[in-house]
Amino acid sequence: QVQLVESGGGSVQTGGSLRLSCAASEPTFNAYAVAWFRQAPGKEREFLAGISWRGRSTSYADSVKGRFTISRDHTESTVYLEMDSLKPEDSAVYYCAADSERWGTAPSHPELSDFGSWGQGTQVTVSS
């Protein structure tokens, strides 16, 4: 398990951009596959994007494909989620999660139970 800390959330207007960060102090984080999820009030936690441990394979939910970009920097032990063209329906608490399975190919629909480590979440609010 690794301890994850998300940052970068905030309030933006429709069409704006934010970059979320997911950092870990353990160097073993670089050997984990990582994904971003979000959860809006009254809704289930949903998968958004995932990245393999090397960063060579990524996957996205249809709802964010073309607007969100996941990336990672091994020198910083950080995974990023760049979010562009934000919409009010993107408002939610955003979580990063790590899977000790490295992933050769990022799965398109990973299960929440695949991830043993979760961050505390960061709030994103998009106003119209």
Coordinates of N, CA, C and O in Angstrom, one line a residue:
Q1 N 0.8 -1.2 0.0 CA 0.0 0.0 0.0 C 0.9 1.2 0.0 O 2.0 1.2 0.5
V2 N 0.3 2.3 -0.6 CA 1.0 3.6 -0.6 C 0.0 4.6 -0.1 O -1.2 4.5 -0.3
Q3 N 0.6 5.7 0.4 CA -0.3 6.8 0.9 C -0.3 7.9 -0.2 O 0.7 8.3 -0.7
L4 N -1.5 8.2 -0.6 CA -1.7 9.1 -1.8 C -2.3 10.4 -1.3 O -3.2 10.5 -0.4
V5 N -1.9 11.5 -1.9 CA -2.4 12.8 -1.5 C -2.7 13.6 -2.8 O -1.9 13.8 -3.7
E6 N -4.0 13.9 -2.9 CA -4.5 14.7 -4.1 C -4.4 16.2 -3.8 O -4.6 16.6 -2.7
S7 N -4.2 16.9 -4.8 CA -4.2 18.4 -4.7 C -4.6 19.0 -6.1 O -4.6 18.3 -7.1
G8 N -4.9 20.3 -6.1 CA -5.2 21.0 -7.3 C -6.7 21.2 -7.6 O -7.1 21.9 -8.6
G9 N -7.6 20.7 -6.7 CA -9.0 21.0 -6.9 C -9.3 22.5 -6.6 O -8.5 23.2 -6.1
G10 N -10.5 22.8 -7.0 CA -10.9 24.2 -6.8 C -12.2 24.5 -7.5 O -12.9 23.6 -8.0
S11 N -12.5 25.8 -7.7 CA -13.7 26.2 -8.4 C -13.3 26.9 -9.6 O -12.5 27.8 -9.6
V12 N -14.0 26.6 -10.7 CA -13.8 27.2 -12.0 C -15.1 27.4 -12.7 O -16.1 26.8 -12.3
Q13 N -15.1 28.2 -13.7 CA -16.3 28.4 -14.6 C -16.3 27.4 -15.7 O -15.3 26.8 -16.1
T14 N -17.5 27.2 -16.3 CA -17.6 26.3 -17.4 C -16.6 26.7 -18.5 O -16.4 27.9 -18.8
G15 N -16.0 25.7 -19.0 CA -15.0 25.9 -20.1 C -13.6 26.0 -19.5 O -12.6 26.0 -20.3
G16 N -13.4 26.1 -18.2 CA -12.1 26.3 -17.6 C -11.4 25.0 -17.5 O -11.8 24.0 -17.9
S17 N -10.2 25.2 -16.9 CA -9.3 24.0 -16.8 C -8.7 23.9 -15.4 O -8.6 24.9 -14.7
L18 N -8.4 22.7 -15.0 CA -7.7 22.4 -13.7 C -6.7 21.3 -13.9 O -7.0 20.4 -14.8
R19 N -5.7 21.3 -13.1 CA -4.8 20.1 -13.1 C -4.7 19.6 -11.7 O -4.3 20.3 -10.8
L20 N -5.1 18.3 -11.6 CA -5.0 17.6 -10.3 C -3.7 16.9 -10.2 O -3.2 16.4 -11.2
S21 N -3.2 16.8 -9.0 CA -2.0 16.0 -8.8 C -2.3 14.9 -7.7 O -3.1 15.1 -6.8
C22 N -1.6 13.8 -7.9 CA -1.7 12.7 -6.9 C -0.2 12.3 -6.6 O 0.5 11.8 -7.5
A23 N 0.2 12.6 -5.4 CA 1.5 12.4 -5.0 C 1.7 11.3 -3.9 O 0.8 11.1 -3.1
A24 N 2.8 10.6 -4.0 CA 3.1 9.6 -2.9 C 4.5 9.8 -2.5 O 5.4 10.2 -3.3
S25 N 4.8 9.6 -1.2 CA 6.1 9.7 -0.7 C 6.9 8.4 -0.9 O 8.2 8.5 -1.0
E26 N 6.2 7.3 -1.1 CA 6.9 6.0 -1.2 C 7.4 5.9 -2.7 O 6.6 6.0 -3.6
P27 N 8.7 5.6 -2.9 CA 9.2 5.4 -4.3 C 8.5 4.2 -5.0 O 8.5 4.2 -6.2
T28 N 8.0 3.3 -4.2 CA 7.3 2.1 -4.8 C 6.1 2.5 -5.6 O 5.6 1.8 -6.4
F29 N 5.6 3.8 -5.4 CA 4.4 4.3 -6.1 C 4.7 4.2 -7.6 O 3.8 4.0 -8.4
N30 N 5.9 4.4 -8.0 CA 6.2 4.4 -9.4 C 6.0 3.1 -10.1 O 6.0 3.0 -11.3
A31 N 5.9 2.0 -9.3 CA 5.6 0.7 -9.8 C 4.2 0.3 -9.8 O 3.8 -0.8 -10.1
Y32 N 3.3 1.2 -9.4 CA 1.9 1.0 -9.4 C 1.1 1.6 -10.6 O 1.5 2.7 -11.1
A33 N 0.1 0.9 -11.0 CA -0.8 1.5 -11.9 C -1.7 2.5 -11.1 O -2.0 2.2 -9.9
V34 N -2.1 3.6 -11.7 CA -2.9 4.6 -11.0 C -4.1 5.0 -11.8 O -4.0 5.0 -13.1
A35 N -5.2 5.3 -11.1 CA -6.4 5.8 -11.8 C -7.0 7.0 -11.1 O -6.7 7.1 -9.9
W36 N -7.8 7.7 -11.8 CA -8.6 8.8 -11.2 C -10.0 8.4 -11.2 O -10.5 7.9 -12.2
F37 N -10.7 8.7 -10.1 CA -12.2 8.5 -10.0 C -12.8 9.8 -9.5 O -12.1 10.7 -9.1
R38 N -14.1 9.8 -9.6 CA -14.8 11.0 -9.0 C -16.1 10.5 -8.5 O -16.7 9.4 -8.9
Q39 N -16.6 11.2 -7.5 CA -17.9 10.9 -6.9 C -18.7 12.2 -6.6 O -18.2 13.0 -5.9
A40 N -19.8 12.3 -7.3 CA -20.7 13.4 -7.0 C -21.8 13.0 -5.9 O -22.0 11.8 -5.7
P41 N -22.4 14.0 -5.3 CA -23.3 13.7 -4.2 C -24.5 12.8 -4.7 O -25.0 13.1 -5.8
G42 N -24.7 11.7 -4.0 CA -25.8 10.8 -4.4 C -25.5 9.9 -5.6 O -26.4 9.2 -6.0
K43 N -24.3 9.9 -6.1 CA -23.9 9.1 -7.2 C -22.8 8.1 -6.8 O -22.1 8.3 -5.8
E44 N -22.6 7.1 -7.6 CA -21.6 6.1 -7.4 C -20.2 6.7 -7.8 O -20.2 7.6 -8.7
R45 N -19.2 6.2 -7.2 CA -17.8 6.6 -7.6 C -17.6 6.0 -9.0 O -17.8 4.8 -9.3
E46 N -17.1 6.9 -9.9 CA -16.9 6.4 -11.3 C -15.5 6.6 -11.8 O -14.8 7.5 -11.4
F47 N -15.1 5.6 -12.6 CA -13.7 5.7 -13.1 C -13.6 6.7 -14.2 O -14.6 6.9 -15.0
L48 N -12.5 7.5 -14.2 CA -12.3 8.5 -15.2 C -11.1 8.2 -16.1 O -11.3 8.3 -17.4
A49 N -10.0 7.8 -15.6 CA -8.8 7.6 -16.4 C -7.8 6.8 -15.6 O -7.8 6.8 -14.4
G50 N -7.0 6.0 -16.4 CA -6.0 5.1 -15.7 C -4.7 5.2 -16.5 O -4.7 5.5 -17.7
I51 N -3.6 4.9 -15.9 CA -2.3 4.9 -16.5 C -1.5 3.7 -16.0 O -1.5 3.4 -14.7
S52 N -0.8 3.0 -16.8 CA 0.0 1.9 -16.4 C 1.3 2.4 -15.7 O 1.6 3.6 -15.7
W53 N 2.0 1.5 -15.1 CA 3.1 1.9 -14.2 C 4.2 2.6 -15.0 O 4.8 3.6 -14.5
R54 N 4.4 2.2 -16.3 CA 5.4 2.9 -17.1 C 4.9 4.2 -17.7 O 5.6 5.0 -18.1
G55 N 3.5 4.3 -17.7 CA 3.0 5.5 -18.3 C 2.7 5.4 -19.8 O 2.4 6.3 -20.5
R56 N 3.0 4.1 -20.3 CA 2.9 3.9 -21.8 C 1.5 3.6 -22.2 O 1.2 3.7 -23.4
S57 N 0.6 3.2 -21.3 CA -0.8 2.9 -21.7 C -1.7 3.7 -20.8 O -1.5 3.7 -19.6
T58 N -2.7 4.2 -21.4 CA -3.7 5.0 -20.7 C -5.1 4.6 -21.2 O -5.3 4.0 -22.2
S59 N -6.1 4.8 -20.3 CA -7.5 4.6 -20.7 C -8.4 5.7 -20.1 O -8.0 6.3 -19.1
Y60 N -9.5 5.9 -20.7 CA -10.4 7.0 -20.3 C -11.9 6.5 -20.4 O -12.3 5.7 -21.3
A61 N -12.7 7.1 -19.5 CA -14.1 6.9 -19.6 C -14.6 7.8 -20.8 O -14.0 8.8 -21.1
D62 N -15.7 7.3 -21.4 CA -16.2 8.1 -22.5 C -16.6 9.5 -22.1 O -16.5 10.4 -22.9
S63 N -17.0 9.7 -20.9 CA -17.5 11.0 -20.4 C -16.4 12.0 -20.4 O -16.7 13.2 -20.4
V64 N -15.1 11.6 -20.4 CA -14.0 12.6 -20.3 C -13.0 12.5 -21.4 O -12.1 13.3 -21.5
K65 N -13.2 11.5 -22.3 CA -12.3 11.3 -23.4 C -12.2 12.5 -24.2 O -13.3 13.1 -24.6
G66 N -11.0 13.0 -24.5 CA -10.8 14.2 -25.3 C -10.8 15.4 -24.5 O -10.4 16.5 -25.0
R67 N -11.2 15.4 -23.2 CA -11.1 16.6 -22.4 C -10.1 16.4 -21.3 O -9.5 17.4 -20.8
F68 N -10.0 15.2 -20.8 CA -9.1 15.0 -19.6 C -7.8 14.2 -20.1 O -8.0 13.3 -21.0
T69 N -6.7 14.5 -19.5 CA -5.5 13.8 -19.9 C -4.8 13.3 -18.6 O -4.5 14.1 -17.7
I70 N -4.5 12.0 -18.5 CA -3.7 11.5 -17.4 C -2.3 11.3 -17.8 O -2.0 10.9 -18.9
S71 N -1.4 11.6 -16.9 CA 0.1 11.5 -17.1 C 0.8 11.2 -15.8 O 0.2 11.4 -14.7
R72 N 2.0 10.8 -15.9 CA 2.8 10.6 -14.7 C 4.2 11.1 -14.8 O 4.8 11.0 -15.9
D73 N 4.8 11.4 -13.7 CA 6.2 11.9 -13.7 C 6.9 11.0 -12.6 O 6.7 11.2 -11.4
H74 N 7.7 10.1 -13.1 CA 8.4 9.2 -12.1 C 9.4 9.9 -11.2 O 9.6 9.6 -10.1
T75 N 10.0 11.0 -11.8 CA 11.0 11.7 -11.0 C 10.3 12.4 -9.8 O 10.9 12.7 -8.8
E76 N 9.0 12.8 -10.0 CA 8.3 13.4 -8.9 C 7.3 12.5 -8.1 O 6.7 12.9 -7.2
S77 N 7.3 11.2 -8.6 CA 6.3 10.3 -8.0 C 4.9 10.9 -7.9 O 4.3 10.8 -6.9
T78 N 4.5 11.4 -9.0 CA 3.2 12.1 -9.1 C 2.5 11.7 -10.4 O 3.1 11.5 -11.4
V79 N 1.2 11.6 -10.3 CA 0.3 11.3 -11.4 C -0.6 12.6 -11.5 O -1.1 13.1 -10.5
Y80 N -0.8 13.0 -12.7 CA -1.6 14.2 -13.0 C -2.9 13.9 -13.7 O -2.9 12.9 -14.5
L81 N -3.9 14.7 -13.6 CA -5.1 14.7 -14.4 C -5.3 16.1 -14.9 O -5.7 17.0 -14.1
E82 N -5.0 16.3 -16.1 CA -5.3 17.6 -16.7 C -6.7 17.6 -17.2 O -7.1 16.8 -18.0
M83 N -7.5 18.6 -16.8 CA -8.9 18.6 -17.1 C -9.2 19.9 -17.8 O -9.0 21.0 -17.3
D84 N -9.7 19.8 -19.1 CA -10.0 21.0 -19.9 C -11.5 20.9 -20.3 O -12.2 19.9 -20.1
S85 N -12.0 22.1 -20.7 CA -13.4 22.2 -21.2 C -14.3 21.7 -20.1 O -15.3 20.9 -20.4
L86 N -14.1 22.1 -18.9 CA -14.9 21.6 -17.8 C -16.4 22.0 -17.8 O -16.7 23.1 -18.3
K87 N -17.2 21.1 -17.4 CA -18.7 21.4 -17.4 C -19.2 21.3 -16.0 O -18.6 20.7 -15.1
P88 N -20.4 21.9 -15.7 CA -20.9 21.7 -14.4 C -21.1 20.3 -13.9 O -20.9 20.0 -12.7
E89 N -21.4 19.4 -14.8 CA -21.5 18.0 -14.5 C -20.2 17.3 -14.1 O -20.2 16.2 -13.6
D90 N -19.1 18.0 -14.2 CA -17.8 17.5 -13.8 C -17.6 17.8 -12.3 O -16.6 17.3 -11.7
S91 N -18.5 18.5 -11.7 CA -18.4 18.8 -10.3 C -18.5 17.6 -9.4 O -19.4 16.8 -9.6
A92 N -17.5 17.3 -8.6 CA -17.5 16.1 -7.8 C -16.2 16.2 -6.9 O -15.4 17.1 -7.0
V93 N -16.1 15.2 -6.0 CA -14.8 14.9 -5.3 C -14.0 14.0 -6.2 O -14.6 12.9 -6.6
Y94 N -12.8 14.3 -6.4 CA -11.9 13.5 -7.3 C -10.9 12.8 -6.4 O -10.3 13.4 -5.5
Y95 N -10.8 11.5 -6.7 CA -9.9 10.6 -6.0 C -8.9 10.0 -6.9 O -9.2 9.6 -8.0
C96 N -7.7 9.8 -6.4 CA -6.7 8.9 -7.1 C -6.6 7.7 -6.4 O -6.8 7.6 -5.1
A97 N -6.2 6.6 -7.1 CA -6.1 5.3 -6.5 C -5.0 4.5 -7.2 O -4.7 4.8 -8.3
A98 N -4.3 3.7 -6.4 CA -3.2 2.9 -6.9 C -3.5 1.4 -6.8 O -4.0 0.9 -5.9
D99 N -3.0 0.7 -7.9 CA -3.2 -0.7 -8.0 C -1.8 -1.3 -8.1 O -1.0 -0.9 -8.9
S100 N -1.5 -2.3 -7.2 CA -0.1 -2.8 -7.2 C 0.1 -3.7 -8.5 O 1.3 -4.0 -8.8
E101 N -1.0 -4.1 -9.2 CA -0.8 -4.7 -10.5 C -0.4 -3.6 -11.5 O -1.0 -2.5 -11.5
R102 N 0.7 -3.9 -12.1 CA 1.3 -2.8 -12.9 C 0.6 -2.4 -14.1 O 0.7 -1.3 -14.6
W103 N -0.2 -3.3 -14.7 CA -0.9 -3.0 -16.0 C 0.1 -2.9 -17.1 O 0.8 -1.9 -17.3
G104 N 0.0 -3.9 -18.0 CA 0.7 -3.7 -19.3 C -0.1 -2.8 -20.2 O 0.4 -1.9 -20.8
T105 N -1.4 -3.1 -20.2 CA -2.4 -2.3 -20.9 C -3.4 -1.8 -19.9 O -4.0 -2.6 -19.1
A106 N -3.6 -0.5 -19.9 CA -4.6 0.1 -18.9 C -6.0 -0.4 -19.3 O -6.5 -0.3 -20.4
P107 N -6.7 -1.0 -18.3 CA -8.1 -1.5 -18.6 C -9.1 -0.3 -18.8 O -8.9 0.8 -18.2
S108 N -10.1 -0.6 -19.6 CA -11.0 0.5 -19.9 C -12.1 0.7 -18.8 O -12.6 1.7 -18.6
H109 N -12.3 -0.4 -18.0 CA -13.3 -0.3 -16.9 C -12.8 -1.0 -15.7 O -13.3 -2.1 -15.3
P110 N -11.7 -0.5 -15.0 CA -11.2 -1.2 -13.8 C -12.3 -1.1 -12.7 O -13.1 -0.2 -12.6
E111 N -12.2 -2.1 -11.8 CA -13.1 -2.2 -10.7 C -12.5 -1.4 -9.5 O -11.3 -1.4 -9.3
L112 N -13.4 -0.8 -8.7 CA -12.9 -0.1 -7.5 C -12.1 -1.1 -6.6 O -11.1 -0.7 -6.0
S113 N -12.5 -2.3 -6.5 CA -11.9 -3.3 -5.7 C -10.5 -3.6 -6.1 O -9.7 -4.3 -5.4
D114 N -10.1 -3.2 -7.3 CA -8.8 -3.5 -7.8 C -7.7 -2.6 -7.1 O -6.5 -2.9 -7.2
F115 N -8.2 -1.6 -6.5 CA -7.3 -0.6 -6.0 C -7.2 -0.7 -4.5 O -8.1 -0.5 -3.8
G116 N -5.9 -0.9 -4.0 CA -5.7 -1.0 -2.6 C -5.4 0.3 -1.8 O -5.4 0.3 -0.6
S117 N -5.1 1.3 -2.6 CA -4.7 2.6 -2.0 C -5.5 3.7 -2.6 O -5.6 3.8 -3.8
W118 N -6.0 4.6 -1.7 CA -6.9 5.7 -2.1 C -6.4 7.0 -1.4 O -6.0 6.9 -0.3
G119 N -6.6 8.1 -2.1 CA -6.3 9.4 -1.5 C -7.6 9.8 -0.8 O -8.6 9.2 -0.8
Q120 N -7.4 11.0 -0.2 CA -8.6 11.6 0.6 C -9.6 12.3 -0.3 O -10.7 12.6 0.2
G121 N -9.2 12.6 -1.5 CA -10.1 13.3 -2.4 C -9.9 14.8 -2.4 O -9.4 15.4 -1.4
T122 N -10.2 15.4 -3.5 CA -10.1 16.9 -3.7 C -11.3 17.3 -4.5 O -11.8 16.7 -5.4
Q123 N -11.9 18.4 -4.0 CA -13.2 18.9 -4.5 C -13.0 19.7 -5.8 O -12.1 20.6 -5.8
V124 N -13.8 19.4 -6.8 CA -13.8 20.2 -8.0 C -15.2 20.7 -8.2 O -16.2 20.0 -8.2
T125 N -15.4 22.0 -8.4 CA -16.7 22.7 -8.6 C -16.6 23.5 -9.8 O -15.8 24.4 -10.0
V126 N -17.5 23.2 -10.8 CA -17.6 23.9 -12.0 C -18.9 24.7 -12.1 O -20.0 24.1 -12.0
S127 N -18.9 26.0 -12.2 CA -20.1 26.8 -12.2 C -20.4 27.2 -13.6 O -19.5 27.4 -14.4
S128 N -21.7 27.4 -13.8 CA -22.2 27.8 -15.1 C -22.2 29.3 -15.3 O -22.1 30.0 -14.3

